mmCIF file of C-alpha atoms in Angstrom:
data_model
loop_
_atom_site.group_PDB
_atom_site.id
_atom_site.type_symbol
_atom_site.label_atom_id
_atom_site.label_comp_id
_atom_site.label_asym_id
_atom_site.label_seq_id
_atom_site.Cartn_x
_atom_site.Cartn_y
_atom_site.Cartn_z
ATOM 1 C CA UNK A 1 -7.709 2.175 42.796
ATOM 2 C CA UNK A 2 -5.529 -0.855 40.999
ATOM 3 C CA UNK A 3 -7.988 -4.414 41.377
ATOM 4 C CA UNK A 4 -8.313 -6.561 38.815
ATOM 5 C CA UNK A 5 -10.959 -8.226 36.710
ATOM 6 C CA UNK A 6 -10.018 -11.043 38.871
ATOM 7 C CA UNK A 7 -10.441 -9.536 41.884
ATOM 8 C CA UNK A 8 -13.865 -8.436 40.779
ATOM 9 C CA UNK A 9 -15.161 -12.068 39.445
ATOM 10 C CA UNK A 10 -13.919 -12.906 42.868
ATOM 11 C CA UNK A 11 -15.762 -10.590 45.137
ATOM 12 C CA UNK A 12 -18.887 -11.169 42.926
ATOM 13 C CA UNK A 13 -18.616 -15.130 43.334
ATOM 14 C CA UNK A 14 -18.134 -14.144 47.449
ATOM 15 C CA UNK A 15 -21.451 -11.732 47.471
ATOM 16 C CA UNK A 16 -23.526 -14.319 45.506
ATOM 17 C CA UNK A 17 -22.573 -17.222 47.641
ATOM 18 C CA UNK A 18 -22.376 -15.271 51.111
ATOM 19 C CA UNK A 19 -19.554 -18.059 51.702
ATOM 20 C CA UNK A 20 -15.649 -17.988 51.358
ATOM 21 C CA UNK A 21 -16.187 -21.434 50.849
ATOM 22 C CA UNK A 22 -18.652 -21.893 48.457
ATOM 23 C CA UNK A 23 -16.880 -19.262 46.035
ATOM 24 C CA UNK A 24 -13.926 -20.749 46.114
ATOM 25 C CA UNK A 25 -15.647 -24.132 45.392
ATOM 26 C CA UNK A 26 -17.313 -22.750 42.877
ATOM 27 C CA UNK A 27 -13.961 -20.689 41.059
ATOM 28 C CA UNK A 28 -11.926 -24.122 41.895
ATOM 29 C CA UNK A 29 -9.447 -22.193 43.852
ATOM 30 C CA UNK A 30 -8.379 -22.683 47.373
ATOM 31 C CA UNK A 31 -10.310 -20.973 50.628
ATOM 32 C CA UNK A 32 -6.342 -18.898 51.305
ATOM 33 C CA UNK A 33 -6.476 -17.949 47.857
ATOM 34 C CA UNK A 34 -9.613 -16.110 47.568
ATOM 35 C CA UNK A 35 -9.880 -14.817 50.874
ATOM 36 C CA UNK A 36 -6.358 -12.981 50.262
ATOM 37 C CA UNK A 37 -7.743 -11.723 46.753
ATOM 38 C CA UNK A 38 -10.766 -10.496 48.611
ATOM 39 C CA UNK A 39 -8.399 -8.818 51.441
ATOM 40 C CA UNK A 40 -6.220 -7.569 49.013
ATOM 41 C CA UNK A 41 -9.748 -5.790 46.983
ATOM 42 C CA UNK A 42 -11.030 -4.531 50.646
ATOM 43 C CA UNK A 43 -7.633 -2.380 50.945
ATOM 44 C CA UNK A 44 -8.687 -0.384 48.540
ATOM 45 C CA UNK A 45 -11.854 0.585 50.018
ATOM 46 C CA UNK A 46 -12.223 3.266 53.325
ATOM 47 C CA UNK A 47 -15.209 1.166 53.863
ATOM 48 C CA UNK A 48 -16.228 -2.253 54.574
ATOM 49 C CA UNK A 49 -17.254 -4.822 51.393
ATOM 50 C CA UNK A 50 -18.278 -7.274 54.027
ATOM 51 C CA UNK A 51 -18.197 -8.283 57.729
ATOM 52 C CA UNK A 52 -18.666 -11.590 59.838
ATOM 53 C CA UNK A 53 -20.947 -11.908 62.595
ATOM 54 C CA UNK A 54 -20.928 -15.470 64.433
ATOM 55 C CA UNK A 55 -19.523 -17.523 61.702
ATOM 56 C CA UNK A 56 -21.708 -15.971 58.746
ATOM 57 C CA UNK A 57 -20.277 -13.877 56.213
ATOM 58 C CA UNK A 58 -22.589 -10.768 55.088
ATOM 59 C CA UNK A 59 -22.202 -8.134 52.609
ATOM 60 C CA UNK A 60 -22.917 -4.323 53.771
ATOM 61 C CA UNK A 61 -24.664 -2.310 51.890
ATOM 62 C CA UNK A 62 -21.434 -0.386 50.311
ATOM 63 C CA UNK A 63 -20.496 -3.617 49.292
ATOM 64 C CA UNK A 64 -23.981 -4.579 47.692
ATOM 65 C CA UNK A 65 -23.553 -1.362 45.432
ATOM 66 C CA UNK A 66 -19.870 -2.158 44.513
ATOM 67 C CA UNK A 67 -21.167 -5.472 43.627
ATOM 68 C CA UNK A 68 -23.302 -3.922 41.086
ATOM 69 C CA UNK A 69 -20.749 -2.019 39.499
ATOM 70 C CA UNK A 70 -18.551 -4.754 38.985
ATOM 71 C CA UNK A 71 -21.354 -6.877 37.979
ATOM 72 C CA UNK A 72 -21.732 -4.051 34.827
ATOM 73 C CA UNK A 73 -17.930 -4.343 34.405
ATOM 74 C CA UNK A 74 -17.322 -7.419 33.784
ATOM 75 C CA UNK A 75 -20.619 -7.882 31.919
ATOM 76 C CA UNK A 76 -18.628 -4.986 29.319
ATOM 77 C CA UNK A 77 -15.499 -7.252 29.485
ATOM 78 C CA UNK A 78 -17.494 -10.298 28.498
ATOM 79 C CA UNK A 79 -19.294 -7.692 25.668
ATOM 80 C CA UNK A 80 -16.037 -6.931 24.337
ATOM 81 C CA UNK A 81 -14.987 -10.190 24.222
ATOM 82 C CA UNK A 82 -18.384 -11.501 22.327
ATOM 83 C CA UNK A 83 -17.892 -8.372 19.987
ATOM 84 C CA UNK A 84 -14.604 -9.491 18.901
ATOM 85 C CA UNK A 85 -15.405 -13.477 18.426
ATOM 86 C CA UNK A 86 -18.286 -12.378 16.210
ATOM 87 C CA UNK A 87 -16.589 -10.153 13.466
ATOM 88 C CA UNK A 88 -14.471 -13.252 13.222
ATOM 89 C CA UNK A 89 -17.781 -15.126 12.364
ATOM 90 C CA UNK A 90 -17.654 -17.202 15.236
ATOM 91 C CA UNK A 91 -21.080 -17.740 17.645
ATOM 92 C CA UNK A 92 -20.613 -16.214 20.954
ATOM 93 C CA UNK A 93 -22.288 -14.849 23.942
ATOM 94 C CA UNK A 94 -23.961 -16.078 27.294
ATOM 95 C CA UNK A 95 -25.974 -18.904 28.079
ATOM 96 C CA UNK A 96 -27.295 -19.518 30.840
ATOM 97 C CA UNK A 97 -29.680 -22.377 32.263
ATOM 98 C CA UNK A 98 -31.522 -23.352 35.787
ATOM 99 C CA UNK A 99 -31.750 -26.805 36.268
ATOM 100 C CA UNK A 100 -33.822 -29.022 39.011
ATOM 101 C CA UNK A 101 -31.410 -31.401 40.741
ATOM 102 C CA UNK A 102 -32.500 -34.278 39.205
ATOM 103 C CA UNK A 103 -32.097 -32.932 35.633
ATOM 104 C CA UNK A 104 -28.438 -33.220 36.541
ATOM 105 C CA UNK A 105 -28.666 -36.276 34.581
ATOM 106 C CA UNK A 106 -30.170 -35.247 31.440
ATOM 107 C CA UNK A 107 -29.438 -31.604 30.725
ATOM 108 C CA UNK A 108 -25.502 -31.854 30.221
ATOM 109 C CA UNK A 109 -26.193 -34.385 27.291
ATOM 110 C CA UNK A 110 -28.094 -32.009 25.306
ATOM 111 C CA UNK A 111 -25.681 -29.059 25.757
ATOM 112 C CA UNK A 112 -21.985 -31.065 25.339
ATOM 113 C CA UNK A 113 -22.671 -31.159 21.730
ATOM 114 C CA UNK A 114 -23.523 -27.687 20.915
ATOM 115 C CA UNK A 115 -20.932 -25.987 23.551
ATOM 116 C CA UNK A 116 -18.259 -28.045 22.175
ATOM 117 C CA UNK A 117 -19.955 -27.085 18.681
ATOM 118 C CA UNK A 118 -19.444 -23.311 19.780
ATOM 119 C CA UNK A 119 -16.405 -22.413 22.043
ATOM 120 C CA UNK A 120 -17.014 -18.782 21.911
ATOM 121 C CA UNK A 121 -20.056 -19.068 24.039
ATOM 122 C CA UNK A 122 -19.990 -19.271 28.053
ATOM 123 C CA UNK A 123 -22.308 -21.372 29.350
ATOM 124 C CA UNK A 124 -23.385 -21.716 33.137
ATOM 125 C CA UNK A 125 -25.758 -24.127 34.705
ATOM 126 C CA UNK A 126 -26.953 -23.429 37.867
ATOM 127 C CA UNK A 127 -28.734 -27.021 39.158
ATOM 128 C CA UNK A 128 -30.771 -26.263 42.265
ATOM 129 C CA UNK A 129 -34.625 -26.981 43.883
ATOM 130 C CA UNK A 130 -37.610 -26.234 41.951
ATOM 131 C CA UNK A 131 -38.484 -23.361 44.010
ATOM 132 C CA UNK A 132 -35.018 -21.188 42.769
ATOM 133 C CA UNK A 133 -35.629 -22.719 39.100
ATOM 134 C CA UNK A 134 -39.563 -21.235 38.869
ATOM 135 C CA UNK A 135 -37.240 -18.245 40.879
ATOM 136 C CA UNK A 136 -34.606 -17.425 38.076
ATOM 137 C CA UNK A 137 -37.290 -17.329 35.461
ATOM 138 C CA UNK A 138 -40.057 -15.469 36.820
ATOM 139 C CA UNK A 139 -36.958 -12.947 37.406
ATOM 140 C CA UNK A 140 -35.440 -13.348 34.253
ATOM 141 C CA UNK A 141 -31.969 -14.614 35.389
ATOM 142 C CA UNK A 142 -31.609 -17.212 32.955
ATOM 143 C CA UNK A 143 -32.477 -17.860 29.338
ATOM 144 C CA UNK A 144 -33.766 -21.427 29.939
ATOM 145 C CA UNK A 145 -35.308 -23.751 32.510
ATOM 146 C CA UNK A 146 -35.116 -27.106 33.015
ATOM 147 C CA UNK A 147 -38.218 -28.910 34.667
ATOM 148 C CA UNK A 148 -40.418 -32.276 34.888
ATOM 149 C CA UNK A 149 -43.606 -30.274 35.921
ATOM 150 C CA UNK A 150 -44.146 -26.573 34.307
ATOM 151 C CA UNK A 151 -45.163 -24.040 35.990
ATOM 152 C CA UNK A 152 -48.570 -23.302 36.111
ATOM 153 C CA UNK A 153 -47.989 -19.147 37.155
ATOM 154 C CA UNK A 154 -45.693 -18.434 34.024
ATOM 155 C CA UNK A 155 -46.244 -18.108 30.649
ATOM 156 C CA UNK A 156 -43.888 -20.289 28.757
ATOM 157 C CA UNK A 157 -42.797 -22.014 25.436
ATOM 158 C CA UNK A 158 -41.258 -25.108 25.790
ATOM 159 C CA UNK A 159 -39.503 -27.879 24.022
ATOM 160 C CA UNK A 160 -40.080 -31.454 25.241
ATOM 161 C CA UNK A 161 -37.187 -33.361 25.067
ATOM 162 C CA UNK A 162 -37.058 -36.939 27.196
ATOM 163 C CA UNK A 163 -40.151 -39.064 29.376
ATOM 164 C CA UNK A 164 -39.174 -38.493 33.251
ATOM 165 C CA UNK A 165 -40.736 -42.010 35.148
ATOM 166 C CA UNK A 166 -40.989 -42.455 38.893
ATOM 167 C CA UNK A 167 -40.967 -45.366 40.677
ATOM 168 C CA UNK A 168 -41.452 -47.208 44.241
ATOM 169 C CA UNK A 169 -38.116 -48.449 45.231
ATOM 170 C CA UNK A 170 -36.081 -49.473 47.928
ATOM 171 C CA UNK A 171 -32.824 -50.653 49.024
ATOM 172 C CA UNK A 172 -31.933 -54.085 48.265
ATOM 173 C CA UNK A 173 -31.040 -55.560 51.182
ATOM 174 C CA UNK A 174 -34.029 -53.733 53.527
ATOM 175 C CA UNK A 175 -36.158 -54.848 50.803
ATOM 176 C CA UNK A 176 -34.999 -59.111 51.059
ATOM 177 C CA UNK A 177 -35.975 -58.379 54.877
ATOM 178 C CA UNK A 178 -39.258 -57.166 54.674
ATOM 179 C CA UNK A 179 -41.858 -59.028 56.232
ATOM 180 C CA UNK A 180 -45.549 -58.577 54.693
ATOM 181 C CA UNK A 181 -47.271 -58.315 51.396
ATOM 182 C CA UNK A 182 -45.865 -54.765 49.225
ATOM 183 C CA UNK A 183 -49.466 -52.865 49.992
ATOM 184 C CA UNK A 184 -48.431 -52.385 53.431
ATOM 185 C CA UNK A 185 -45.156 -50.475 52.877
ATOM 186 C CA UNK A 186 -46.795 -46.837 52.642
ATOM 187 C CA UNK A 187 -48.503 -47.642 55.820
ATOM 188 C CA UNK A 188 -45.619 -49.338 58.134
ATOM 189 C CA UNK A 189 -42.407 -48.711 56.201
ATOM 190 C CA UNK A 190 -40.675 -45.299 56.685
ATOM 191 C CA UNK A 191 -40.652 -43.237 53.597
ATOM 192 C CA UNK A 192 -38.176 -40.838 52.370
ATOM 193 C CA UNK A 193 -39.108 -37.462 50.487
ATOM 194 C CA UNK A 194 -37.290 -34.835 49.049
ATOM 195 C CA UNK A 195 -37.978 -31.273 50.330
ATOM 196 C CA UNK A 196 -40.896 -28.925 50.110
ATOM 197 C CA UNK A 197 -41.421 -27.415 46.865
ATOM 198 C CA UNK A 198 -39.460 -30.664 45.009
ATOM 199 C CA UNK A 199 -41.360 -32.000 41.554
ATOM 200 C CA UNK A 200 -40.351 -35.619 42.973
ATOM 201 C CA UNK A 201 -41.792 -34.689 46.328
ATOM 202 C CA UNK A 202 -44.685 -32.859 44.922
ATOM 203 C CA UNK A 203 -45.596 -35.902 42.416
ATOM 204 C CA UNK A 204 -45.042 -38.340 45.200
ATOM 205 C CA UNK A 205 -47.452 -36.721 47.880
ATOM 206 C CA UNK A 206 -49.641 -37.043 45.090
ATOM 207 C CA UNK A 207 -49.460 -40.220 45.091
ATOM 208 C CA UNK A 208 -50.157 -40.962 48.528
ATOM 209 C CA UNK A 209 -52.769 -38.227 49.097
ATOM 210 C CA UNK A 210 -54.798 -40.080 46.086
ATOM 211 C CA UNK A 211 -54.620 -43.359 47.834
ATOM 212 C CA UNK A 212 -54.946 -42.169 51.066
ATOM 213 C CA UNK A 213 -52.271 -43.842 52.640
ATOM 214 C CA UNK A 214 -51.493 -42.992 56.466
ATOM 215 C CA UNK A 215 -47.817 -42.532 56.881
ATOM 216 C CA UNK A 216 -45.883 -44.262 59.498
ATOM 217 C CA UNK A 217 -42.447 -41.846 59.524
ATOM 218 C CA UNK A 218 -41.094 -39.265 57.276
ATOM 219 C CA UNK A 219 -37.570 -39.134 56.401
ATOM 220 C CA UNK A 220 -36.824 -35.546 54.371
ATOM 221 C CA UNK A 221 -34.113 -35.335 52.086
ATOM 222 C CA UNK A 222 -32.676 -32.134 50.390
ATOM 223 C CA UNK A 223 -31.270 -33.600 46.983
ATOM 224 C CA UNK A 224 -31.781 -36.607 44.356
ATOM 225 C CA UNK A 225 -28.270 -37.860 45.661
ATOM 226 C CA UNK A 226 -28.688 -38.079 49.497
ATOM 227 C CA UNK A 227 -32.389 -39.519 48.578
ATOM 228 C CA UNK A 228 -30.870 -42.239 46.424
ATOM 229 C CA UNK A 229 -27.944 -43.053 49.059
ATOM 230 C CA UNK A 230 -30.461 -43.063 51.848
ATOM 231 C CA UNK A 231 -32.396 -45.462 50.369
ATOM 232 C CA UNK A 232 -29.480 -47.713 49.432
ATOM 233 C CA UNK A 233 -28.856 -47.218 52.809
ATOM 234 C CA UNK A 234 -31.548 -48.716 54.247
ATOM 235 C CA UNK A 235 -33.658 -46.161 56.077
ATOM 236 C CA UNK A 236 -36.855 -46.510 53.885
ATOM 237 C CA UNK A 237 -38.756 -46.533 50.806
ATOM 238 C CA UNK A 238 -39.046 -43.765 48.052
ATOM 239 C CA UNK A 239 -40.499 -42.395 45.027
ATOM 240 C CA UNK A 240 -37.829 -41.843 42.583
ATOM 241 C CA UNK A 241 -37.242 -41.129 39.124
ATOM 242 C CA UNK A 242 -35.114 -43.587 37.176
ATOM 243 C CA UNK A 243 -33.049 -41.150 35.511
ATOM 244 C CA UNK A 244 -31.160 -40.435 38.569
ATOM 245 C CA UNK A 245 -30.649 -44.400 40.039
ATOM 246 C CA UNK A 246 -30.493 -46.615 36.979
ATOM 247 C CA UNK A 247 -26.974 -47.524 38.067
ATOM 248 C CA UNK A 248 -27.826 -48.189 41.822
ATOM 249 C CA UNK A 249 -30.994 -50.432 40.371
ATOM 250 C CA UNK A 250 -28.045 -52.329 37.321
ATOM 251 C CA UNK A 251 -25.832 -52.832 40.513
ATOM 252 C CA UNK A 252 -28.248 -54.734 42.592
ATOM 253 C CA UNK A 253 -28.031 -51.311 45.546
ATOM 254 C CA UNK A 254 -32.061 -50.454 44.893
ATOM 255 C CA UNK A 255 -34.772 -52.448 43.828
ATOM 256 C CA UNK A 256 -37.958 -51.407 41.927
ATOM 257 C CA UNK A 257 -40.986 -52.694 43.837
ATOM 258 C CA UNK A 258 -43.975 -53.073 40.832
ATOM 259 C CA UNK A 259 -47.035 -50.907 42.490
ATOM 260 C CA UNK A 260 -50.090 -50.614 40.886
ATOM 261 C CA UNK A 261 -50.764 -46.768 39.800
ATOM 262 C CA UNK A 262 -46.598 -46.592 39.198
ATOM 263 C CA UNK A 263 -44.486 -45.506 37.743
ATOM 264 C CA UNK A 264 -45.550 -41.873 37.447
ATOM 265 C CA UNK A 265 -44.594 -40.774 33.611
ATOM 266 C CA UNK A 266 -43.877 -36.693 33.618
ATOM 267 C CA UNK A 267 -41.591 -35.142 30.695
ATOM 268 C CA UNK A 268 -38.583 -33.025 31.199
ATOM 269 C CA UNK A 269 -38.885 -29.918 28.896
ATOM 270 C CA UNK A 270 -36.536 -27.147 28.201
ATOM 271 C CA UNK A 271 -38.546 -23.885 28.967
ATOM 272 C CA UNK A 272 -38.356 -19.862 28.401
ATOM 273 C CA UNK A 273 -40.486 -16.685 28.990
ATOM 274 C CA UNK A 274 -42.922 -16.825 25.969
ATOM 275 C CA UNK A 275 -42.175 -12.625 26.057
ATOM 276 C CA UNK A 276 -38.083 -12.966 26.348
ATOM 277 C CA UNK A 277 -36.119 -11.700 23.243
ATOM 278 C CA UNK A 278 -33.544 -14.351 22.911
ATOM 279 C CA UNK A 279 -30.161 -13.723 22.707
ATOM 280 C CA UNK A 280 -28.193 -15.002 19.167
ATOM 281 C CA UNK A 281 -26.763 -17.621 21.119
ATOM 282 C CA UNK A 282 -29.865 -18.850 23.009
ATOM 283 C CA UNK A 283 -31.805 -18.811 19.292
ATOM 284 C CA UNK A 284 -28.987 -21.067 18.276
ATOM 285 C CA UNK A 285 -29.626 -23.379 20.893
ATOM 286 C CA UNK A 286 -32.950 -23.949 20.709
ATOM 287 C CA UNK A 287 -32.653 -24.622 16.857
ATOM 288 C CA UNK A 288 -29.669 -26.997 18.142
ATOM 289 C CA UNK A 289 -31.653 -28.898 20.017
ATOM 290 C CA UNK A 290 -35.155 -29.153 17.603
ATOM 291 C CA UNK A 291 -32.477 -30.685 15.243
ATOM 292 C CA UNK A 292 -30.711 -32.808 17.445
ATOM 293 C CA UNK A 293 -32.886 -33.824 20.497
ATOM 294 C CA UNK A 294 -33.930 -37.277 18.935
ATOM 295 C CA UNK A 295 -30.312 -38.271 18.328
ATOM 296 C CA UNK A 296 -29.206 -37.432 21.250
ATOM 297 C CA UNK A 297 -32.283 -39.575 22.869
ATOM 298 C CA UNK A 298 -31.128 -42.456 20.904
ATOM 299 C CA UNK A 299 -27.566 -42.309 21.946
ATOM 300 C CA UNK A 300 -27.546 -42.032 25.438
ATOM 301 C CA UNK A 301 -31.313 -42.184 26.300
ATOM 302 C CA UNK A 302 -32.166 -45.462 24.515
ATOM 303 C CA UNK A 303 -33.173 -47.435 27.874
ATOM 304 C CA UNK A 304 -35.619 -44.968 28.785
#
């Protein structure tokens, strides 16, 4: 056996992404260069790590167990490295944070600060659908959560850090069109809603349930941005949170339509396991940001 640490980080990235693709996207390196890496850590190996069937890459069940092992390896290698950094005196470790898609736009604000504060920690933010978010902490994956809505099956501390408002909007030019007063648009105008299990969805059926508006025609969209170029688009009207399209609304692309019962006012919050033993570096954080959260606000949050 001769593979490398890099062959390992690698073949991990490949197993957790079932996709070629989506590793190498994800280890910015080209689609030739990891799938000769991953070729080159198969030789070694009288069995298969993987196979293909149609145009889908799975992992056997040999290579689901090497994945483990090199999962503990390079968890030691990162322990080693950690060790070192912090007989120098220096902060270090993991951190590690699950994000809903829309908190794309507010989460790296409170962390550039305290990473760039701390270069001896690793930090990784995983920013996916509410479903994998409640996921990764009910299972302990990450140390923190990012969410708008909390989740009522977990029991959680929590650190409110900026007001999360959602509005009726459309796209500028469908909206100069539009025939008809603005009460009719839930009942003749298409409307466009993220998928299943979204906070934005979830907040906007709300909405609409409450009123008990009949809907015409249901667009579904599976992220903030394909919502918010949809609707600048033209294909309907939307529930959205301004976070995410203050620079379409500046630029004249989407327009706010005023609708009484909006905007919807949540709160994003930073969240953990009330039982999880935090990690040195994960303490430090949350002290960073009990210090820091209403500076950080007021610097790049002002207009909210």
């Amino acid at each position: 056996m001769n593979y490398t640490l890099h062959q390992l980080q690698i073949f991990l990235e490949i197993v957790e992404k079932r996709s070629i693709t989506k590793a190498s996207e994800a280890l910015f390196l080209t689609q030739p260069a990891v799938s000769i890496q991953l070729k080159k850590f198969q030789d070694q190996f009288p069995l298969p790590l993987t196979e293909v069937i149609g145009r889908q890459l799975y992992v056997t069940a040999f290579g689901e167990d090497i994945a483990k092992a090199a999962r503990r390896i390079l968890d030691e290698v990162a322990t080693i490295d950690y060790r070192t950094k912090e007989y120098q005196g220096k902060l270090a470790g993991k951190l590690s944070i699950s994000v809903v898609s829309t908190g794309k736009y507010v989460m790296p604000y409170y962390l550039s600060g305290f990473v760039n504060m701390h270069p001896g920690i690793d930090f990784n933010m995983d920013v996916t659908n509410k479903q994998k978010v409640v996921r990764d902490l009910e299972e302990n994956r990450v140390d923190f959560a990012l969410v708008s809505v909390l989740p009522e099956n977990l029991s959680l501390q929590q650190l409110p850090l900026l007001k999360n408002s959602l509005y009726l909007v459309g796209g500028s030019e469908r909206e100069r069109n539009r025939k008809g007063k603005k009460e009719t648009i839930f009942k003749e105008q298409p409307l466009l809603f993220r998928e299943k299990g979204s906070a934005t969805r979830n907040a906007m059926e709300a909405f609409i349930y409450e009123k008990n508006f009949p809907v015409a025609k249901k667009i579904e969209l599976t992220s903030n941005e394909a919502l918010k170029q949809a609707v600048i688009a033209g294909l309907g009207y939307s529930i959205m949170p301004m976070i995410g399209i203050r620079n379409a609304v500046e630029q004249g692309d989407i327009t706010v339509i005023p609708y009484k019962g909006l905007p919807i006012h949540t709160q994003w919050n930073i969240v953990w396991l009330t039982n999880k033993k935090l990690s040195p570096a994960a303490k430090a954080f949350i002290a960073y940001l009990e210090e820091n959260e209403q500076a950080i606000k007021k610097k790049y949050f002002s207009w909210v």
